[in-house]
mmCIF file of N, CA, C and O in Angstrom:
data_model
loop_
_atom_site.group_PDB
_atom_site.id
_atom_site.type_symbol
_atom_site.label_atom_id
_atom_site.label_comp_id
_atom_site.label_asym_id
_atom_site.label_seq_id
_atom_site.Cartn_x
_atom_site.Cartn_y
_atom_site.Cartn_z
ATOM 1 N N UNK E 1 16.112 -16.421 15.177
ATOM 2 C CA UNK E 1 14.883 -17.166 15.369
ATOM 3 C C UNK E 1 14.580 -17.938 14.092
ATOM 4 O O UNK E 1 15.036 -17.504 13.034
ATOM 5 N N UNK E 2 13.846 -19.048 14.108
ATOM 6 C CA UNK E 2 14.032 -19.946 12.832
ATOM 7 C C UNK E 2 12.406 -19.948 12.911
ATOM 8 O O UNK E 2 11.853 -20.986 13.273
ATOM 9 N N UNK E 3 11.481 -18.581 12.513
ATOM 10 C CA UNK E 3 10.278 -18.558 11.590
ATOM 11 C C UNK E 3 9.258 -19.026 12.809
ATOM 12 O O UNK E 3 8.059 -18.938 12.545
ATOM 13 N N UNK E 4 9.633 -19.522 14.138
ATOM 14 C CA UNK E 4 8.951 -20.073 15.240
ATOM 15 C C UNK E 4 8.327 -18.776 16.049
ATOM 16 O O UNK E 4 9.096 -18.038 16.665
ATOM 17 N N UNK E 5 7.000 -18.540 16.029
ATOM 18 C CA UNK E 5 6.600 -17.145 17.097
ATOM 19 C C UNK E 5 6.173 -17.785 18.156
ATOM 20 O O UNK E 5 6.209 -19.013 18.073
ATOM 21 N N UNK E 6 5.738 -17.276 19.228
ATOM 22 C CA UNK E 6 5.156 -17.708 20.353
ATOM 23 C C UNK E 6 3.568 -17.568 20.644
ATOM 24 O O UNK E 6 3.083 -16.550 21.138
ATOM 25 N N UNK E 7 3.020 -18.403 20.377
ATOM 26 C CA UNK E 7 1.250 -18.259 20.590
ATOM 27 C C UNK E 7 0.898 -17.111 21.310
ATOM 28 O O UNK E 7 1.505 -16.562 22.229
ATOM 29 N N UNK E 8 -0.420 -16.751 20.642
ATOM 30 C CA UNK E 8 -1.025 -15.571 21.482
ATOM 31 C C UNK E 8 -2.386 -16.005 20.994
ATOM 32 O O UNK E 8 -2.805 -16.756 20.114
ATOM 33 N N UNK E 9 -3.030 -15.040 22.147
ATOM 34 C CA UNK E 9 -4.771 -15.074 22.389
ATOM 35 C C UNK E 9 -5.336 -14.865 20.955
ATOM 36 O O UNK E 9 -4.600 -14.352 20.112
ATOM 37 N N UNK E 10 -6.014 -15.063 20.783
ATOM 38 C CA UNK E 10 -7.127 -15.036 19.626
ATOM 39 C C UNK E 10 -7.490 -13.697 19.057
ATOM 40 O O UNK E 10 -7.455 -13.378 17.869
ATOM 41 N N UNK E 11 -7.910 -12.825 20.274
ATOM 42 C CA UNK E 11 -8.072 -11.169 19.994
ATOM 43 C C UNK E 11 -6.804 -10.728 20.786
ATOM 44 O O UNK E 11 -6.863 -10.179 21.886
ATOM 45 N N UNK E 12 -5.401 -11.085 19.978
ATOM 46 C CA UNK E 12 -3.940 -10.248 20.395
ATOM 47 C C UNK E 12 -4.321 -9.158 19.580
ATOM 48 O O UNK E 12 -5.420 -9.225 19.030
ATOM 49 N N UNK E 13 -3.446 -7.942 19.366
ATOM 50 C CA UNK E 13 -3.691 -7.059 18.580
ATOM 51 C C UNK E 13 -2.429 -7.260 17.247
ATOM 52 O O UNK E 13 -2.217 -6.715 16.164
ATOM 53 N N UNK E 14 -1.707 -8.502 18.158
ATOM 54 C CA UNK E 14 -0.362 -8.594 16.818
ATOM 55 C C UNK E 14 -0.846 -9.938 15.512
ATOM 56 O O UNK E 14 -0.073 -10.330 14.638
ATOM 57 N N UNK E 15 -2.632 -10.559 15.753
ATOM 58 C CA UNK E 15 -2.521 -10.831 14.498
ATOM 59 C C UNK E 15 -3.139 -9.675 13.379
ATOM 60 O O UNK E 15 -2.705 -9.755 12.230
ATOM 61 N N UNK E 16 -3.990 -8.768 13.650
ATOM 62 C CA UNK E 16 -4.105 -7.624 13.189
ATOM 63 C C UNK E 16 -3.137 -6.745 12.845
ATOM 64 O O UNK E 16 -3.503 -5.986 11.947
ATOM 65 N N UNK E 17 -1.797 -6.536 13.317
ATOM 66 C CA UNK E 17 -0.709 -5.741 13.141
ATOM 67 C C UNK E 17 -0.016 -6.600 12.100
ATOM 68 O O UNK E 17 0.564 -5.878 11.289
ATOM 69 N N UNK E 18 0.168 -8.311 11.761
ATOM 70 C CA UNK E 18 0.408 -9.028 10.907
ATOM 71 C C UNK E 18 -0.095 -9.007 9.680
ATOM 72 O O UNK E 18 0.589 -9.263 8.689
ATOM 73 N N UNK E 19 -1.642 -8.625 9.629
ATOM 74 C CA UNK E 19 -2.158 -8.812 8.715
ATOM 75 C C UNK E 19 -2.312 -7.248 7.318
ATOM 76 O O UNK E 19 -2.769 -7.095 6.185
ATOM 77 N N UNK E 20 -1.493 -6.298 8.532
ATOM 78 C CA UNK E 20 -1.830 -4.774 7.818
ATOM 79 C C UNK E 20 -0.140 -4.931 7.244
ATOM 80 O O UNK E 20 0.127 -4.728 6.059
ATOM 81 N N UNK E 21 0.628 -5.210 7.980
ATOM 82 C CA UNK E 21 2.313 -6.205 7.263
ATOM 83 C C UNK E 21 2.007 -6.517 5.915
ATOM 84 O O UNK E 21 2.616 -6.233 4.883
ATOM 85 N N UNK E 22 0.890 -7.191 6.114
ATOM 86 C CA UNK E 22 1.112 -8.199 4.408
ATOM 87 C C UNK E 22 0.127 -7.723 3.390
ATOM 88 O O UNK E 22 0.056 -8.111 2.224
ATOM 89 N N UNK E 23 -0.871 -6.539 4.173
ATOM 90 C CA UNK E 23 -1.592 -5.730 3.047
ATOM 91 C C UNK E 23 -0.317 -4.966 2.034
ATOM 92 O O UNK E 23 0.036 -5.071 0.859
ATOM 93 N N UNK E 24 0.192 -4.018 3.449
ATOM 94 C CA UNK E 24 1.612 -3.126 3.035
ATOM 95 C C UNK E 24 2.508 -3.949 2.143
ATOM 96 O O UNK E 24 2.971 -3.535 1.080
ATOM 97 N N UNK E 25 2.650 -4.750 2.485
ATOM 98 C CA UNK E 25 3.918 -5.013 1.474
ATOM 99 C C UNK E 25 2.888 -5.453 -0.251
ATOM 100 O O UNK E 25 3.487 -5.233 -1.304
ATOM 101 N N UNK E 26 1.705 -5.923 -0.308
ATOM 102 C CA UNK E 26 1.200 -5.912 -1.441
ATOM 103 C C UNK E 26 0.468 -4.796 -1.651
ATOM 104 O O UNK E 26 -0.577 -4.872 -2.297
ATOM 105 N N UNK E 27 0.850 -3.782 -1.211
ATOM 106 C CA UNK E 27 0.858 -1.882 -1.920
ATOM 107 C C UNK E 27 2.005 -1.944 -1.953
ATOM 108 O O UNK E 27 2.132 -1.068 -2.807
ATOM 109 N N UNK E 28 3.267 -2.321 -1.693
ATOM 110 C CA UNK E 28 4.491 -1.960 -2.355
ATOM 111 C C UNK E 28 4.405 -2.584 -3.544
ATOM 112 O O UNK E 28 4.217 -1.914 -4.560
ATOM 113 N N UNK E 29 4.533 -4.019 -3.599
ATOM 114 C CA UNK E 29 4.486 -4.890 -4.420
ATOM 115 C C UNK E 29 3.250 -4.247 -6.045
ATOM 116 O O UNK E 29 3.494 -4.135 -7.246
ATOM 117 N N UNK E 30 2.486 -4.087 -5.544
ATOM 118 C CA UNK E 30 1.500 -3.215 -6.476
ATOM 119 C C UNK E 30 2.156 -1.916 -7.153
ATOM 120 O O UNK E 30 2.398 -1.640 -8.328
ATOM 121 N N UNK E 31 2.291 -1.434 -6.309
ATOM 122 C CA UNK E 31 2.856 0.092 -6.672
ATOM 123 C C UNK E 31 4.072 -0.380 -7.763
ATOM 124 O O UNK E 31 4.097 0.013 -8.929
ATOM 125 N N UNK E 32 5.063 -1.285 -7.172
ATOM 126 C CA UNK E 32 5.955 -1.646 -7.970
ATOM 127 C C UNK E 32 5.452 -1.718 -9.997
ATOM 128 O O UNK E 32 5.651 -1.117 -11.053
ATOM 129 N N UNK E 33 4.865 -2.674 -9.537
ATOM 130 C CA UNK E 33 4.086 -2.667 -10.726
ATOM 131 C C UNK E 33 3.391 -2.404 -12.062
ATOM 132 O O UNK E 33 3.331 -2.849 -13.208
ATOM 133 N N UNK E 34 2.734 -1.117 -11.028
ATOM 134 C CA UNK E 34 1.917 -0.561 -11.609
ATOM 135 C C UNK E 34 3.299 0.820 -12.406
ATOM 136 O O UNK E 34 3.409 1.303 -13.533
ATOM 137 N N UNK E 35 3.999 0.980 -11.266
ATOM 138 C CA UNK E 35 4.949 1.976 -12.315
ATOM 139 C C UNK E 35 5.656 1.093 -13.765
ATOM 140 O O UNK E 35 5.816 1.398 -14.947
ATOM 141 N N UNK E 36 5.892 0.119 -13.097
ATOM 142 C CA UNK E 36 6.633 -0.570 -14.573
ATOM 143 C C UNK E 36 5.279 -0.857 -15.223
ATOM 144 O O UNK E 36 5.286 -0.387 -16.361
ATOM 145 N N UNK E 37 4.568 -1.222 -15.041
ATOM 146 C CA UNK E 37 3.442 -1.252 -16.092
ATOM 147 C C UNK E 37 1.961 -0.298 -15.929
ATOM 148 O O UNK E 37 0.940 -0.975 -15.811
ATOM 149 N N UNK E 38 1.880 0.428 -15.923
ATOM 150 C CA UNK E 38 0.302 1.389 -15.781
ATOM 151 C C UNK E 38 -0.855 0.646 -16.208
ATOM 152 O O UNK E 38 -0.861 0.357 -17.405
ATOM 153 N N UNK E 39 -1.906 0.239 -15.466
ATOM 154 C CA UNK E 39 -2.982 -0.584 -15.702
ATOM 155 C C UNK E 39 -3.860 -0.342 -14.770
ATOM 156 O O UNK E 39 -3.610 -0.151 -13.580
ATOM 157 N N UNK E 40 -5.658 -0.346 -15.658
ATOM 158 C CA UNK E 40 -6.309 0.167 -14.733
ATOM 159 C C UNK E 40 -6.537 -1.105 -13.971
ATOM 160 O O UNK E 40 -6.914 -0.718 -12.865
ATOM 161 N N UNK E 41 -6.511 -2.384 -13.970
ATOM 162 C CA UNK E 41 -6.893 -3.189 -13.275
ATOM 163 C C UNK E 41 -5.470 -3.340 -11.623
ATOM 164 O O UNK E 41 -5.732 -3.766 -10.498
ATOM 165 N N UNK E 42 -4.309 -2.899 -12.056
ATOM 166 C CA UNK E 42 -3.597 -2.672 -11.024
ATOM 167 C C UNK E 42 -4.328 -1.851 -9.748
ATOM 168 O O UNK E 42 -4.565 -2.342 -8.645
ATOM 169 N N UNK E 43 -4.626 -0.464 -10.182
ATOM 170 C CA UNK E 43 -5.368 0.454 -9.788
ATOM 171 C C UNK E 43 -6.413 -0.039 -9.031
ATOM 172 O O UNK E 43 -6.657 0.469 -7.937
ATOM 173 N N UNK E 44 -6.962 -0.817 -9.397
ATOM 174 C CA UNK E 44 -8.251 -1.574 -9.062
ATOM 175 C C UNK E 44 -8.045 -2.131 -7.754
ATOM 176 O O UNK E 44 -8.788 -2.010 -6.780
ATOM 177 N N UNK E 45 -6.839 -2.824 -7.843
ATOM 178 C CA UNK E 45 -6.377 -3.829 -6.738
ATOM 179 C C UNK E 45 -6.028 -2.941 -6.042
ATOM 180 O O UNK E 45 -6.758 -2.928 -5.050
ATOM 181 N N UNK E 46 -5.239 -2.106 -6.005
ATOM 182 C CA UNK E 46 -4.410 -1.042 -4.994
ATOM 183 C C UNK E 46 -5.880 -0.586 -4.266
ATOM 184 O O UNK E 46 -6.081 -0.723 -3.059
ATOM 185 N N UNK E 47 -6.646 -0.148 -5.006
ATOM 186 C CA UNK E 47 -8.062 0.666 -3.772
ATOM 187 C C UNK E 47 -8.373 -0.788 -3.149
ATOM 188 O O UNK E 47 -8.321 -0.856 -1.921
ATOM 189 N N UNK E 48 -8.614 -1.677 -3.696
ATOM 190 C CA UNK E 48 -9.297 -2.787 -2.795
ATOM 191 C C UNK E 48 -8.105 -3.182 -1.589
ATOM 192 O O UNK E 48 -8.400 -3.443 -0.422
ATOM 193 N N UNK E 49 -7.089 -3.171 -1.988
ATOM 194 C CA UNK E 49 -6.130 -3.303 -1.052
ATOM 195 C C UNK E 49 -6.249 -2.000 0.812
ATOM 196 O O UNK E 49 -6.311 -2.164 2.030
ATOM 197 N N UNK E 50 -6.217 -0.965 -0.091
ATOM 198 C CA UNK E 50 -6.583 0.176 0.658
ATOM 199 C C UNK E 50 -7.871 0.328 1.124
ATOM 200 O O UNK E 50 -8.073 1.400 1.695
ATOM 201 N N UNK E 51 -9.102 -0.681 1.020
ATOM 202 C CA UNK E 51 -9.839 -0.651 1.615
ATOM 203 C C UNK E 51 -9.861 -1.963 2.563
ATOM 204 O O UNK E 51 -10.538 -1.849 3.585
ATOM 205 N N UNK E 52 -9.370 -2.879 2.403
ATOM 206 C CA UNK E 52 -8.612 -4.083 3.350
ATOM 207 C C UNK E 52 -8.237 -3.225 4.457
ATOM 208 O O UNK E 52 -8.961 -3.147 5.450
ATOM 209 N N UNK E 53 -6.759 -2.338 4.314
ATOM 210 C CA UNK E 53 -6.474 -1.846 5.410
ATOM 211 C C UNK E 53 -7.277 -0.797 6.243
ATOM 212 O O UNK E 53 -6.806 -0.562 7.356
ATOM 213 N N UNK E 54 -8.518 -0.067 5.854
ATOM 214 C CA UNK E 54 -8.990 0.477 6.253
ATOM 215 C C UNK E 54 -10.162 -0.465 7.478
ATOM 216 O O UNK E 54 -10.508 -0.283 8.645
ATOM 217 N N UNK E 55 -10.406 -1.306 6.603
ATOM 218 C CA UNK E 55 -11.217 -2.624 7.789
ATOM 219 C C UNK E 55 -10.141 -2.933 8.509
ATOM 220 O O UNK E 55 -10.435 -2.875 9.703
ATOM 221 N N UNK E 56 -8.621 -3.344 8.273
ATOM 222 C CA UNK E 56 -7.862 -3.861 9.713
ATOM 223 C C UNK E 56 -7.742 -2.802 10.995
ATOM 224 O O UNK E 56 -7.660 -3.096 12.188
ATOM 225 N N UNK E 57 -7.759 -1.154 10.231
ATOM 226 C CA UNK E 57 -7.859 -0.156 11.320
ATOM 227 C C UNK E 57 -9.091 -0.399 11.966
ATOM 228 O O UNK E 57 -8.754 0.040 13.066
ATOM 229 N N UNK E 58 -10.459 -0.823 12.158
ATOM 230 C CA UNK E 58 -11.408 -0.533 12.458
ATOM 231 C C UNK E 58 -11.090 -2.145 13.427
ATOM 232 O O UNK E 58 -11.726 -2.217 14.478
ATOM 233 N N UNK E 59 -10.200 -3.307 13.102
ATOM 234 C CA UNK E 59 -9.808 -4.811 13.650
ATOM 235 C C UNK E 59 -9.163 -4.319 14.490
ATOM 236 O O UNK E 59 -9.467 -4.597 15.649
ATOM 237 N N UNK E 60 -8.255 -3.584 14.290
ATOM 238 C CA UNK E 60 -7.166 -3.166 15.432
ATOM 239 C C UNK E 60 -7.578 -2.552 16.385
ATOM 240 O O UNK E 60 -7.298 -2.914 17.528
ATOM 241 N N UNK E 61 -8.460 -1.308 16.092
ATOM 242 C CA UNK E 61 -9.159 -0.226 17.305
ATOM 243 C C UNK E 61 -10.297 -1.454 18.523
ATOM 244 O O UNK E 61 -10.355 -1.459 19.752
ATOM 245 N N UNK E 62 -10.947 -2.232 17.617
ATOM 246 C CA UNK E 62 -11.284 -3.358 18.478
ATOM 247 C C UNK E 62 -10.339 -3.942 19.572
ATOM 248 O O UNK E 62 -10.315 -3.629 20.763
ATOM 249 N N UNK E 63 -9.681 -4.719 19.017
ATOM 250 C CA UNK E 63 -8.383 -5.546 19.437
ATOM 251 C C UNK E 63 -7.865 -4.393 20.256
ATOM 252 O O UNK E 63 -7.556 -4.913 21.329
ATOM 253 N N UNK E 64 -7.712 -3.633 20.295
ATOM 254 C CA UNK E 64 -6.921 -2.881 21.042
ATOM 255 C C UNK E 64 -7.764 -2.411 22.465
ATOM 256 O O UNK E 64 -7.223 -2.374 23.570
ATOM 257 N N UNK E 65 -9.074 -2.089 22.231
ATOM 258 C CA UNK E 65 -10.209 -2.093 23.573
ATOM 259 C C UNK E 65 -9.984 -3.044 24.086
ATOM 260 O O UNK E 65 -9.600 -2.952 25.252
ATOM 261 N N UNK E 66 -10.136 -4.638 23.366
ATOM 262 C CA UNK E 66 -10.626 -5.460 24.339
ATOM 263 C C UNK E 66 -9.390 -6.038 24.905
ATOM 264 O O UNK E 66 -9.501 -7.002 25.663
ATOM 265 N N UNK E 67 -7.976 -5.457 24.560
ATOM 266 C CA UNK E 67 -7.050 -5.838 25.092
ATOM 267 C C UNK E 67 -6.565 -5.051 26.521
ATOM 268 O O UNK E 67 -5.911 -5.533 27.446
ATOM 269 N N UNK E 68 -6.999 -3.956 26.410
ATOM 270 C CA UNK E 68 -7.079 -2.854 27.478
ATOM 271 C C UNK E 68 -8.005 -3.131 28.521
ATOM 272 O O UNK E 68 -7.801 -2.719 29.662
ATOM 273 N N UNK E 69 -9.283 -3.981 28.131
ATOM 274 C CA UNK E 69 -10.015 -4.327 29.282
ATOM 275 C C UNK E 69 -9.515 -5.471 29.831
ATOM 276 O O UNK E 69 -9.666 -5.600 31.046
ATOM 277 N N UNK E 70 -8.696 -6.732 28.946
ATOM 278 C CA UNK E 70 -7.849 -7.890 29.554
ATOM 279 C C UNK E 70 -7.253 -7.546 30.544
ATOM 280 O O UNK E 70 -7.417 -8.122 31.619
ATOM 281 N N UNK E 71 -6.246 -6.295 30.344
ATOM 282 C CA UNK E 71 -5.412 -6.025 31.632
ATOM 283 C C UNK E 71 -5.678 -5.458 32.512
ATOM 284 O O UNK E 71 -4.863 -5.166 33.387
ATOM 285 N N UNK E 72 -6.939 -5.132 32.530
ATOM 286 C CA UNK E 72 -7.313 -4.643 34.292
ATOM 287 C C UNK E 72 -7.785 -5.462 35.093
ATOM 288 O O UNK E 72 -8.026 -5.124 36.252
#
C-alpha cells in the first residue's frame, strides 16, 4: 500500500486507535531518551504523554458506544 487509507466516519474508533499509535511510540521515543539522558523535564513529558493516553481511553470508550449503536 503506498501510505493511501480508505476514509472513514468521523466518530470511527480507528482515528482514536491512530492517535494512542503516535502517543505510544512518543513513550518509546521518550523512554529512549530519558535512559540515555535522565532529566526531570523528560519525566515531565512522559506523565503528560500518559495523561494524553488516558483521555484517548475515555475517546475510544465513546467511539466505541456510538459505533455499536451505528450498527444496529
Amino acid at each position: 500500500m503506498s501510505g493511501y487509507t480508505l476514509p472513514s466516519r468521523e466518530e470511527d474508533p480507528v482515528h482514536t486507535v491512530r492517535t494512542i499509535a503516535r502517543i505510544a511510540q512518543m513513550l518509546i521515543e521518550l523512554r529512549d531518551e530519558y535512559v540515555h539522558r535522565p532529566r526531570a523535564d523528560i519525566l515531565q513529558q512522559i506523565d503528560q504523554r500518559l495523561d494524553d493516553l488516558l483521555a484517548q481511553r475515555d475517546e475510544l470508550k465513546h467511539r466505541m458506544a456510538h459505533a455499536s449503536r451505528s450498527e444496529e
